Amino acid sequence: MNSLEQFVQAVIDSTSQYTNLDHIYVYNRVLGLVGEGEPAEAVDGQLTSLVDALVKTAIQNGKIEDTQSDKSILADQLMDLVTPLPSVLNQLFWDKYQVSPKAATDYFFKLSKDNDYIKTRAIAKNVSFPAKTDFGQLEITINLSKPEKDPKAIAAARNQPQNGYPLCQLCMQNEGYLGRLGYPSRSNHRIIRMTVGGETWGFQYSPYAYFNEHSIFLDQVHRPMVINRQTFANLLEIVKQLPHYFVGSNADLPIVGGSMLSHEHYQGGRHVFPMMKAPVARTIELGVNGVEAGIVKWPMSTIRLTSKDPVALTDAAVKIHNTWMNYTDESVDVRAYTDGTRHHTTTPIAYKDGENYVMDVVLRDNQTSAAFPDGIFHPHQDVQHIKKENIGLIEVMGRAILPARLKTELVEVEKYLLNQDNQMAEMHKTWADQLKETKSITPANVTEVVNTAVGNVFARVLADAGVFKWDEAGKAAFARFISAVKQ
């Protein structure tokens, strides 16, 4: 069988939507998308390879142009044929949920990989390695999976009306959306509907996952992110429904928040992050019955709350959050407001530990100053050669998402350290010279030396983002804040 026939058979075999009686119909559907010329050969019989061949066929037949946008749109249209309708998928998911929450997510996760919504081939290009630091073993990743936008796509996005359709990439209206130049294709995209806080929310996977089963939980309504009592209650409700997942929210302010502040959403998944493994450095008393609390041994200022009672846990989180929103301590550059502008919020993360609910509440401050124009509690200039972007939820928890440029740049740093010909970027020179002075570097250990150094820089990045440092002044300031929470 040629690639077209193989794909048609795969469509019929992989979904209950079609039977062999539908063969001619499905064949003609695919033919309409790719054209009637001789199909290109597939590398193998894998579904993604068959789709690659059919995309190539469509280019040969003049059905699409050889551009990233056109190829992506067509590939997702083809994969849509092997993806159950949203109504069917939701029924299957909740049927499997009756067996167990894990059975339901296992099914949905596998489907999202099989239909290439989760870009497993692209994700496999990412660089990942552990790094031992004073705060435990951090996770370093260099993100190579997201495709670079071409200039046409960037221009198209800039020219799109702000009230376009869909309103943003997190809206439910993306489910099944064809896509366009400058906006991703979503024909094969599916969303599980669930009730959170008495309202309809969506659960989907991230196409370019940063960790295992990287999930997005999104509000059905397009409204800005906010951290409040409902946020804490929602996170705990999601964890109750999916107890094998963690879930957290980015902060709701620029600089310390995520990249999508315009649509209320959370991120979660099946991964144990370094922060979740970090011990409690000292226990504290917040005055909420049934809730244990402690300061976590972590570079960012984090209070861990533990309880079997999600309502009591929510009360404790609200107490911390509301106190922090209006808390100022000039001695450590902490200011809740300047000229009426709010600077304080939190990054909350919830998960189960046996019968207990756990919530880590991370204190955030987005002030800037003349000395630190990018943010007082943001990666400082001397570490921005490695990381200058916002410190969002995933990085708060100890997994670095570093820019793709570092893959090649760090190779040049290694050459420099070995006194070989190199094209090392000037911004790395001070750092590299310090490594030369303090390390015995050989061809056998140079990669390990650089990886360890990157991990230490990331630990420093997190420390920069921490509002109360781990020096004596910072510990005393944190203690004063805890006293304020207890009042």
GROMACS .gro file of C-alpha atoms in nm:
model
  487
    1MET     CA    1   0.000   0.000   0.000
    2ASN     CA    2   0.116   0.353  -0.071
    3SER     CA    3   0.130   0.618   0.204
    4LEU     CA    4  -0.222   0.744   0.127
    5GLU     CA    5  -0.379   0.397   0.150
    6GLN     CA    6  -0.181   0.323   0.467
    7PHE     CA    7  -0.301   0.644   0.628
    8VAL     CA    8  -0.664   0.580   0.534
    9GLN     CA    9  -0.644   0.235   0.690
   10ALA     CA   10  -0.482   0.385   1.002
   11VAL     CA   11  -0.771   0.630   1.033
   12ILE     CA   12  -1.024   0.347   1.018
   13ASP     CA   13  -0.826   0.128   1.260
   14SER     CA   14  -0.752   0.394   1.521
   15THR     CA   15  -1.095   0.537   1.591
   16SER     CA   16  -1.445   0.397   1.636
   17GLN     CA   17  -1.564   0.696   1.435
   18TYR     CA   18  -1.507   0.508   1.106
   19THR     CA   19  -1.544   0.149   0.982
   20ASN     CA   20  -1.434  -0.023   0.662
   21LEU     CA   21  -1.762   0.089   0.508
   22ASP     CA   22  -1.624   0.444   0.529
   23HIS     CA   23  -1.305   0.362   0.337
   24ILE     CA   24  -1.394   0.541   0.014
   25TYR     CA   25  -1.528   0.841   0.205
   26VAL     CA   26  -1.211   0.876   0.415
   27TYR     CA   27  -0.992   0.819   0.107
   28ASN     CA   28  -1.166   1.103  -0.076
   29ARG     CA   29  -1.143   1.329   0.232
   30VAL     CA   30  -0.766   1.282   0.237
   31LEU     CA   31  -0.741   1.311  -0.142
   32GLY     CA   32  -0.917   1.647  -0.121
   33LEU     CA   33  -0.656   1.771   0.123
   34VAL     CA   34  -0.338   1.645  -0.047
   35GLY     CA   35  -0.428   1.630  -0.419
   36GLU     CA   36  -0.445   1.348  -0.669
   37GLY     CA   37  -0.081   1.309  -0.773
   38GLU     CA   38   0.131   1.005  -0.686
   39PRO     CA   39   0.172   0.998  -0.305
   40ALA     CA   40   0.521   1.052  -0.166
   41GLU     CA   41   0.675   0.753   0.009
   42ALA     CA   42   0.673   0.735   0.389
   43VAL     CA   43   0.991   0.660   0.584
   44ASP     CA   44   0.800   0.395   0.779
   45GLY     CA   45   0.446   0.300   0.871
   46GLN     CA   46   0.428   0.527   1.175
   47LEU     CA   47   0.134   0.767   1.174
   48THR     CA   48   0.360   1.074   1.190
   49SER     CA   49   0.570   0.944   0.901
   50LEU     CA   50   0.258   0.883   0.689
   51VAL     CA   51   0.140   1.238   0.760
   52ASP     CA   52   0.484   1.374   0.669
   53ALA     CA   53   0.461   1.191   0.336
   54LEU     CA   54   0.111   1.325   0.268
   55VAL     CA   55   0.220   1.680   0.349
   56LYS     CA   56   0.504   1.636   0.100
   57THR     CA   57   0.246   1.503  -0.150
   58ALA     CA   58   0.032   1.814  -0.103
   59ILE     CA   59   0.333   2.037  -0.175
   60GLN     CA   60   0.415   1.836  -0.489
   61ASN     CA   61   0.053   1.869  -0.603
   62GLY     CA   62   0.044   2.243  -0.539
   63LYS     CA   63  -0.225   2.210  -0.269
   64ILE     CA   64  -0.013   2.402  -0.016
   65GLU     CA   65   0.304   2.609  -0.016
   66ASP     CA   66   0.625   2.476   0.135
   67THR     CA   67   0.598   2.696   0.445
   68GLN     CA   68   0.595   2.602   0.814
   69SER     CA   69   0.245   2.745   0.856
   70ASP     CA   70   0.089   2.561   0.561
   71LYS     CA   71   0.258   2.232   0.652
   72SER     CA   72   0.147   2.254   1.014
   73ILE     CA   73  -0.213   2.335   0.923
   74LEU     CA   74  -0.238   2.041   0.683
   75ALA     CA   75  -0.065   1.795   0.917
   76ASP     CA   76  -0.310   1.879   1.194
   77GLN     CA   77  -0.606   1.849   0.956
   78LEU     CA   78  -0.490   1.498   0.869
   79MET     CA   79  -0.436   1.406   1.234
   80ASP     CA   80  -0.784   1.535   1.311
   81LEU     CA   81  -0.916   1.233   1.119
   82VAL     CA   82  -0.765   0.996   1.377
   83THR     CA   83  -0.886   1.203   1.674
   84PRO     CA   84  -1.226   1.143   1.836
   85LEU     CA   85  -1.479   1.426   1.833
   86PRO     CA   86  -1.470   1.639   2.151
   87SER     CA   87  -1.799   1.489   2.272
   88VAL     CA   88  -1.676   1.133   2.214
   89LEU     CA   89  -1.339   1.202   2.377
   90ASN     CA   90  -1.499   1.357   2.686
   91GLN     CA   91  -1.732   1.057   2.723
   92LEU     CA   92  -1.436   0.816   2.693
   93PHE     CA   93  -1.227   1.017   2.942
   94TRP     CA   94  -1.494   1.027   3.212
   95ASP     CA   95  -1.583   0.660   3.154
   96LYS     CA   96  -1.218   0.572   3.219
   97TYR     CA   97  -1.214   0.809   3.517
   98GLN     CA   98  -1.465   0.574   3.684
   99VAL     CA   99  -1.187   0.312   3.677
  100SER     CA  100  -0.931   0.562   3.812
  101PRO     CA  101  -0.817   0.921   3.750
  102LYS     CA  102  -0.484   0.782   3.626
  103ALA     CA  103  -0.656   0.555   3.372
  104ALA     CA  104  -0.834   0.862   3.231
  105THR     CA  105  -0.521   1.078   3.204
  106ASP     CA  106  -0.317   0.786   3.065
  107TYR     CA  107  -0.569   0.754   2.784
  108PHE     CA  108  -0.583   1.126   2.708
  109PHE     CA  109  -0.205   1.168   2.727
  110LYS     CA  110  -0.143   0.876   2.490
  111LEU     CA  111  -0.401   1.008   2.243
  112SER     CA  112  -0.243   1.355   2.252
  113LYS     CA  113   0.095   1.204   2.165
  114ASP     CA  114  -0.036   0.959   1.905
  115ASN     CA  115  -0.219   1.232   1.711
  116ASP     CA  116   0.090   1.456   1.727
  117TYR     CA  117  -0.080   1.730   1.928
  118ILE     CA  118   0.203   1.685   2.177
  119LYS     CA  119   0.508   1.738   1.956
  120THR     CA  120   0.713   1.445   2.086
  121ARG     CA  121   0.964   1.457   1.800
  122ALA     CA  122   1.036   1.824   1.862
  123ILE     CA  123   1.048   1.779   2.241
  124ALA     CA  124   1.308   1.504   2.198
  125LYS     CA  125   1.552   1.768   2.069
  126ASN     CA  126   1.557   1.947   2.406
  127VAL     CA  127   1.874   1.928   2.613
  128SER     CA  128   1.822   1.819   2.974
  129PHE     CA  129   2.058   1.746   3.263
  130PRO     CA  130   2.056   1.751   3.645
  131ALA     CA  131   2.269   1.996   3.845
  132LYS     CA  132   2.365   1.949   4.208
  133THR     CA  133   2.345   2.273   4.409
  134ASP     CA  134   2.322   2.388   4.770
  135PHE     CA  135   1.943   2.366   4.734
  136GLY     CA  136   1.940   2.009   4.606
  137GLN     CA  137   1.947   1.875   4.253
  138LEU     CA  138   1.796   2.123   4.008
  139GLU     CA  139   1.673   2.034   3.658
  140ILE     CA  140   1.827   2.218   3.365
  141THR     CA  141   1.665   2.216   3.021
  142ILE     CA  142   1.757   2.401   2.704
  143ASN     CA  143   1.438   2.443   2.506
  144LEU     CA  144   1.484   2.354   2.139
  145SER     CA  145   1.136   2.224   2.062
  146LYS     CA  146   0.933   2.532   1.976
  147PRO     CA  147   0.979   2.619   1.608
  148GLU     CA  148   1.113   2.964   1.528
  149LYS     CA  149   0.849   3.191   1.375
  150ASP     CA  150   0.927   3.307   1.025
  151PRO     CA  151   0.916   3.681   0.949
  152LYS     CA  152   0.586   3.648   0.762
  153ALA     CA  153   0.422   3.487   1.066
  154ILE     CA  154   0.554   3.756   1.299
  155ALA     CA  155   0.423   4.029   1.071
  156ALA     CA  156   0.087   3.855   1.039
  157ALA     CA  157   0.053   3.827   1.417
  158ARG     CA  158   0.134   4.196   1.458
  159ASN     CA  159  -0.133   4.291   1.208
  160GLN     CA  160  -0.407   4.073   1.360
  161PRO     CA  161  -0.688   4.265   1.533
  162GLN     CA  162  -0.671   4.236   1.913
  163ASN     CA  163  -1.031   4.115   1.924
  164GLY     CA  164  -0.964   3.839   1.672
  165TYR     CA  165  -1.089   3.483   1.686
  166PRO     CA  166  -0.988   3.303   1.900
  167LEU     CA  167  -0.918   3.580   2.152
  168CYS     CA  168  -0.601   3.403   2.269
  169GLN     CA  169  -0.425   3.068   2.244
  170LEU     CA  170  -0.578   2.950   2.573
  171CYS     CA  171  -0.942   3.003   2.475
  172MET     CA  172  -1.162   2.698   2.425
  173GLN     CA  173  -1.236   2.829   2.076
  174ASN     CA  174  -0.897   2.685   1.974
  175GLU     CA  175  -1.041   2.333   1.981
  176GLY     CA  176  -1.047   2.225   1.617
  177TYR     CA  177  -0.939   2.570   1.488
  178LEU     CA  178  -0.774   2.545   1.146
  179GLY     CA  179  -0.497   2.796   1.216
  180ARG     CA  180  -0.355   3.072   1.001
  181LEU     CA  181  -0.029   3.249   0.927
  182GLY     CA  182   0.103   3.366   1.262
  183TYR     CA  183  -0.146   3.161   1.465
  184PRO     CA  184  -0.104   2.789   1.545
  185SER     CA  185  -0.311   2.515   1.385
  186ARG     CA  186  -0.536   2.328   1.626
  187SER     CA  187  -0.748   2.093   1.413
  188ASN     CA  188  -0.637   1.792   1.623
  189HIS     CA  189  -0.666   1.978   1.956
  190ARG     CA  190  -0.905   1.844   2.220
  191ILE     CA  191  -1.008   1.974   2.563
  192ILE     CA  192  -1.157   1.777   2.853
  193ARG     CA  193  -1.439   1.966   3.025
  194MET     CA  194  -1.441   1.960   3.404
  195THR     CA  195  -1.613   2.150   3.683
  196VAL     CA  196  -1.388   2.362   3.906
  197GLY     CA  197  -1.528   2.601   4.164
  198GLY     CA  198  -1.877   2.546   4.026
  199GLU     CA  199  -1.774   2.665   3.679
  200THR     CA  200  -1.668   2.498   3.354
  201TRP     CA  201  -1.294   2.464   3.302
  202GLY     CA  202  -1.087   2.287   3.039
  203PHE     CA  203  -0.800   2.040   3.077
  204GLN     CA  204  -0.554   1.990   2.794
  205TYR     CA  205  -0.190   1.903   2.742
  206SER     CA  206   0.083   2.145   2.639
  207PRO     CA  207   0.199   2.086   2.279
  208TYR     CA  208   0.563   2.163   2.370
  209ALA     CA  209   0.575   1.997   2.710
  210TYR     CA  210   0.839   2.115   2.958
  211PHE     CA  211   0.794   1.808   3.182
  212ASN     CA  212   0.600   1.481   3.202
  213GLU     CA  213   0.228   1.512   3.122
  214HIS     CA  214   0.255   1.893   3.119
  215SER     CA  215  -0.106   2.005   3.147
  216ILE     CA  216  -0.299   2.330   3.115
  217PHE     CA  217  -0.619   2.395   3.312
  218LEU     CA  218  -0.806   2.687   3.160
  219ASP     CA  219  -1.109   2.894   3.246
  220GLN     CA  220  -1.393   2.867   2.993
  221VAL     CA  221  -1.427   3.246   3.017
  222HIS     CA  222  -1.155   3.468   2.870
  223ARG     CA  223  -1.064   3.683   3.172
  224PRO     CA  224  -0.734   3.797   3.325
  225MET     CA  225  -0.538   3.589   3.571
  226VAL     CA  226  -0.587   3.668   3.939
  227ILE     CA  227  -0.460   3.512   4.261
  228ASN     CA  228  -0.725   3.508   4.536
  229ARG     CA  229  -0.919   3.272   4.761
  230GLN     CA  230  -1.089   3.112   4.461
  231THR     CA  231  -0.749   3.036   4.308
  232PHE     CA  232  -0.632   2.841   4.614
  233ALA     CA  233  -0.966   2.657   4.637
  234ASN     CA  234  -0.956   2.574   4.264
  235LEU     CA  235  -0.603   2.432   4.281
  236LEU     CA  236  -0.698   2.203   4.568
  237GLU     CA  237  -1.017   2.096   4.390
  238ILE     CA  238  -0.820   1.999   4.078
  239VAL     CA  239  -0.572   1.802   4.290
  240LYS     CA  240  -0.866   1.625   4.455
  241GLN     CA  241  -0.998   1.527   4.111
  242LEU     CA  242  -0.652   1.432   3.977
  243PRO     CA  243  -0.457   1.328   4.288
  244HIS     CA  244  -0.159   1.196   4.089
  245TYR     CA  245  -0.097   1.544   3.940
  246PHE     CA  246   0.036   1.865   4.090
  247VAL     CA  247  -0.118   2.196   3.981
  248GLY     CA  248   0.000   2.552   4.027
  249SER     CA  249  -0.064   2.905   3.909
  250ASN     CA  250   0.173   3.161   3.771
  251ALA     CA  251   0.172   3.492   3.953
  252ASP     CA  252  -0.076   3.751   3.826
  253LEU     CA  253   0.168   4.040   3.781
  254PRO     CA  254   0.414   4.127   3.502
  255ILE     CA  255   0.786   4.042   3.550
  256VAL     CA  256   0.707   3.773   3.810
  257GLY     CA  257   0.409   3.628   3.621
  258GLY     CA  258   0.380   3.400   3.322
  259SER     CA  259   0.361   3.495   2.956
  260MET     CA  260  -0.019   3.466   2.929
  261LEU     CA  261  -0.171   3.696   3.191
  262SER     CA  262  -0.481   3.771   2.984
  263HIS     CA  263  -0.651   3.431   3.036
  264GLU     CA  264  -0.702   3.263   3.373
  265HIS     CA  265  -0.523   2.928   3.369
  266TYR     CA  266  -0.308   2.692   3.573
  267GLN     CA  267  -0.037   2.441   3.485
  268GLY     CA  268   0.005   2.091   3.621
  269GLY     CA  269   0.119   1.743   3.542
  270ARG     CA  270   0.282   1.425   3.664
  271HIS     CA  271   0.623   1.534   3.778
  272VAL     CA  272   0.794   1.574   4.116
  273PHE     CA  273   0.990   1.900   4.100
  274PRO     CA  274   1.301   1.982   4.304
  275MET     CA  275   1.106   2.228   4.520
  276MET     CA  276   0.857   1.956   4.611
  277LYS     CA  277   1.150   1.744   4.738
  278ALA     CA  278   1.303   2.033   4.935
  279PRO     CA  279   1.276   1.996   5.314
  280VAL     CA  280   1.117   2.237   5.558
  281ALA     CA  281   1.398   2.440   5.716
  282ARG     CA  282   1.191   2.542   6.017
  283THR     CA  283   0.831   2.501   6.125
  284ILE     CA  284   0.613   2.804   6.192
  285GLU     CA  285   0.276   2.867   6.350
  286LEU     CA  286   0.015   3.059   6.148
  287GLY     CA  287  -0.276   3.019   6.386
  288VAL     CA  288  -0.495   2.808   6.155
  289ASN     CA  289  -0.623   2.489   6.318
  290GLY     CA  290  -0.537   2.167   6.138
  291VAL     CA  291  -0.265   2.321   5.920
  292GLU     CA  292   0.106   2.252   5.960
  293ALA     CA  293   0.332   2.524   5.817
  294GLY     CA  294   0.702   2.572   5.757
  295ILE     CA  295   0.959   2.771   5.563
  296VAL     CA  296   1.103   2.559   5.282
  297LYS     CA  297   1.480   2.531   5.231
  298TRP     CA  298   1.455   2.685   4.885
  299PRO     CA  299   1.616   2.989   4.718
  300MET     CA  300   1.277   3.152   4.661
  301SER     CA  301   1.080   3.252   4.970
  302THR     CA  302   0.833   2.964   5.013
  303ILE     CA  303   0.591   2.865   5.288
  304ARG     CA  304   0.467   2.504   5.284
  305LEU     CA  305   0.119   2.431   5.415
  306THR     CA  306   0.002   2.075   5.490
  307SER     CA  307  -0.343   1.956   5.596
  308LYS     CA  308  -0.604   1.690   5.541
  309ASP     CA  309  -0.863   1.970   5.527
  310PRO     CA  310  -0.861   2.168   5.199
  311VAL     CA  311  -1.081   2.442   5.349
  312ALA     CA  312  -0.839   2.503   5.637
  313LEU     CA  313  -0.550   2.492   5.390
  314THR     CA  314  -0.724   2.755   5.176
  315ASP     CA  315  -0.776   2.973   5.485
  316ALA     CA  316  -0.404   2.956   5.565
  317ALA     CA  317  -0.300   3.035   5.205
  318VAL     CA  318  -0.538   3.333   5.196
  319LYS     CA  319  -0.395   3.458   5.525
  320ILE     CA  320  -0.041   3.452   5.380
  321HIS     CA  321  -0.146   3.602   5.048
  322ASN     CA  322  -0.353   3.886   5.193
  323THR     CA  323  -0.081   3.981   5.442
  324TRP     CA  324   0.183   3.977   5.171
  325MET     CA  325  -0.027   4.192   4.937
  326ASN     CA  326   0.009   4.486   5.178
  327TYR     CA  327   0.341   4.404   5.344
  328THR     CA  328   0.641   4.637   5.327
  329ASP     CA  329   0.988   4.599   5.479
  330GLU     CA  330   1.218   4.870   5.347
  331SER     CA  331   1.521   4.710   5.516
  332VAL     CA  332   1.518   4.433   5.253
  333ASP     CA  333   1.376   4.636   4.960
  334VAL     CA  334   1.029   4.481   4.998
  335ARG     CA  335   0.750   4.725   4.910
  336ALA     CA  336   0.387   4.637   4.852
  337TYR     CA  337   0.312   4.958   4.660
  338THR     CA  338   0.499   5.245   4.498
  339ASP     CA  339   0.296   5.543   4.374
  340GLY     CA  340  -0.020   5.335   4.401
  341THR     CA  341   0.115   5.048   4.187
  342ARG     CA  342   0.082   4.702   4.341
  343HIS     CA  343   0.399   4.489   4.351
  344HIS     CA  344   0.306   4.185   4.560
  345THR     CA  345   0.142   3.854   4.477
  346THR     CA  346   0.210   3.483   4.522
  347THR     CA  347   0.282   3.175   4.314
  348PRO     CA  348   0.084   2.883   4.467
  349ILE     CA  349   0.145   2.512   4.395
  350ALA     CA  350  -0.078   2.228   4.523
  351TYR     CA  351  -0.031   1.851   4.533
  352LYS     CA  352  -0.121   1.544   4.740
  353ASP     CA  353   0.114   1.364   4.978
  354GLY     CA  354  -0.072   1.051   5.084
  355GLU     CA  355  -0.388   1.166   5.261
  356ASN     CA  356  -0.256   1.519   5.301
  357TYR     CA  357  -0.300   1.817   5.075
  358VAL     CA  358   0.014   2.029   5.037
  359MET     CA  359   0.032   2.387   4.914
  360ASP     CA  360   0.357   2.574   4.861
  361VAL     CA  361   0.303   2.951   4.859
  362VAL     CA  362   0.589   3.146   4.702
  363LEU     CA  363   0.615   3.518   4.776
  364ARG     CA  364   0.669   3.740   4.469
  365ASP     CA  365   0.760   4.110   4.428
  366ASN     CA  366   0.784   4.275   4.086
  367GLN     CA  367   0.949   4.608   4.173
  368THR     CA  368   1.214   4.760   3.950
  369SER     CA  369   1.479   5.016   4.039
  370ALA     CA  370   1.756   5.219   3.879
  371ALA     CA  371   2.006   4.953   3.985
  372PHE     CA  372   1.783   4.666   3.870
  373PRO     CA  373   1.567   4.792   3.581
  374ASP     CA  374   1.456   4.438   3.488
  375GLY     CA  375   1.340   4.369   3.843
  376ILE     CA  376   1.484   4.382   4.194
  377PHE     CA  377   1.367   4.022   4.246
  378HIS     CA  378   1.448   3.903   3.894
  379PRO     CA  379   1.768   3.751   3.746
  380HIS     CA  380   2.030   4.021   3.794
  381GLN     CA  381   2.246   4.146   3.509
  382ASP     CA  382   2.549   3.928   3.593
  383VAL     CA  383   2.351   3.605   3.534
  384GLN     CA  384   2.148   3.721   3.234
  385HIS     CA  385   2.403   3.571   2.995
  386ILE     CA  386   2.238   3.241   3.096
  387LYS     CA  387   1.884   3.348   3.187
  388LYS     CA  388   1.716   3.688   3.159
  389GLU     CA  389   1.354   3.584   3.099
  390ASN     CA  390   1.078   3.584   3.363
  391ILE     CA  391   1.092   3.326   3.640
  392GLY     CA  392   0.755   3.158   3.602
  393LEU     CA  393   0.583   2.868   3.776
  394ILE     CA  394   0.797   2.587   3.633
  395GLU     CA  395   1.125   2.759   3.714
  396VAL     CA  396   1.004   2.858   4.060
  397MET     CA  397   0.982   2.483   4.126
  398GLY     CA  398   1.342   2.422   4.014
  399ARG     CA  399   1.327   2.331   3.645
  400ALA     CA  400   1.517   2.579   3.429
  401ILE     CA  401   1.375   2.658   3.084
  402LEU     CA  402   1.681   2.807   2.918
  403PRO     CA  403   1.693   2.967   2.570
  404ALA     CA  404   1.791   2.762   2.264
  405ARG     CA  405   2.093   2.987   2.197
  406LEU     CA  406   2.276   2.820   2.484
  407LYS     CA  407   2.312   2.487   2.304
  408THR     CA  408   2.570   2.631   2.066
  409GLU     CA  409   2.699   2.902   2.300
  410LEU     CA  410   2.798   2.655   2.572
  411VAL     CA  411   2.997   2.449   2.319
  412GLU     CA  412   3.199   2.763   2.245
  413VAL     CA  413   3.245   2.822   2.619
  414GLU     CA  414   3.388   2.468   2.647
  415LYS     CA  415   3.634   2.541   2.365
  416TYR     CA  416   3.738   2.863   2.538
  417LEU     CA  417   3.797   2.678   2.866
  418LEU     CA  418   4.017   2.426   2.680
  419ASN     CA  419   4.210   2.712   2.510
  420GLN     CA  420   4.087   2.599   2.169
  421ASP     CA  421   3.982   2.823   1.880
  422ASN     CA  422   3.632   2.944   1.963
  423GLN     CA  423   3.360   3.195   1.891
  424MET     CA  424   3.242   3.242   2.248
  425ALA     CA  425   2.994   3.525   2.299
  426GLU     CA  426   3.149   3.817   2.485
  427MET     CA  427   2.874   3.809   2.748
  428HIS     CA  428   3.004   3.473   2.875
  429LYS     CA  429   3.367   3.587   2.919
  430THR     CA  430   3.361   3.701   3.285
  431TRP     CA  431   3.185   3.379   3.386
  432ALA     CA  432   3.417   3.160   3.179
  433ASP     CA  433   3.726   3.332   3.320
  434GLN     CA  434   3.604   3.263   3.673
  435LEU     CA  435   3.563   2.895   3.582
  436LYS     CA  436   3.918   2.889   3.444
  437GLU     CA  437   4.055   3.031   3.767
  438THR     CA  438   3.870   2.798   4.003
  439LYS     CA  439   3.851   2.467   3.816
  440SER     CA  440   4.098   2.217   3.679
  441ILE     CA  441   3.954   2.170   3.332
  442THR     CA  442   4.030   1.884   3.093
  443PRO     CA  443   3.864   1.752   2.777
  444ALA     CA  444   3.722   1.470   2.991
  445ASN     CA  445   3.549   1.694   3.246
  446VAL     CA  446   3.477   2.018   3.062
  447THR     CA  447   3.112   1.938   2.987
  448GLU     CA  448   3.046   1.840   3.347
  449VAL     CA  449   3.218   2.158   3.470
  450VAL     CA  450   3.004   2.377   3.243
  451ASN     CA  451   2.679   2.193   3.324
  452THR     CA  452   2.746   2.223   3.698
  453ALA     CA  453   2.826   2.592   3.655
  454VAL     CA  454   2.499   2.646   3.463
  455GLY     CA  455   2.315   2.477   3.749
  456ASN     CA  456   2.480   2.707   4.001
  457VAL     CA  457   2.386   3.010   3.790
  458PHE     CA  458   2.025   2.890   3.786
  459ALA     CA  459   2.034   2.854   4.166
  460ARG     CA  460   2.157   3.214   4.178
  461VAL     CA  461   1.877   3.318   3.940
  462LEU     CA  462   1.624   3.169   4.182
  463ALA     CA  463   1.796   3.335   4.476
  464ASP     CA  464   1.773   3.670   4.295
  465ALA     CA  465   1.399   3.613   4.264
  466GLY     CA  466   1.366   3.530   4.633
  467VAL     CA  467   1.234   3.822   4.838
  468PHE     CA  468   1.393   3.709   5.167
  469LYS     CA  469   1.752   3.594   5.121
  470TRP     CA  470   1.917   3.314   5.319
  471ASP     CA  471   2.153   3.551   5.500
  472GLU     CA  472   2.090   3.666   5.858
  473ALA     CA  473   1.909   3.984   5.746
  474GLY     CA  474   1.683   3.784   5.516
  475LYS     CA  475   1.601   3.521   5.778
  476ALA     CA  476   1.514   3.795   6.030
  477ALA     CA  477   1.298   3.972   5.770
  478PHE     CA  478   1.114   3.646   5.688
  479ALA     CA  479   1.049   3.595   6.060
  480ARG     CA  480   0.900   3.945   6.083
  481PHE     CA  481   0.668   3.865   5.794
  482ILE     CA  482   0.553   3.541   5.961
  483SER     CA  483   0.476   3.741   6.276
  484ALA     CA  484   0.264   3.975   6.066
  485VAL     CA  485   0.073   3.679   5.916
  486LYS     CA  486  -0.006   3.543   6.265
  487GLN     CA  487  -0.158   3.871   6.388
   0.00000   0.00000   0.00000
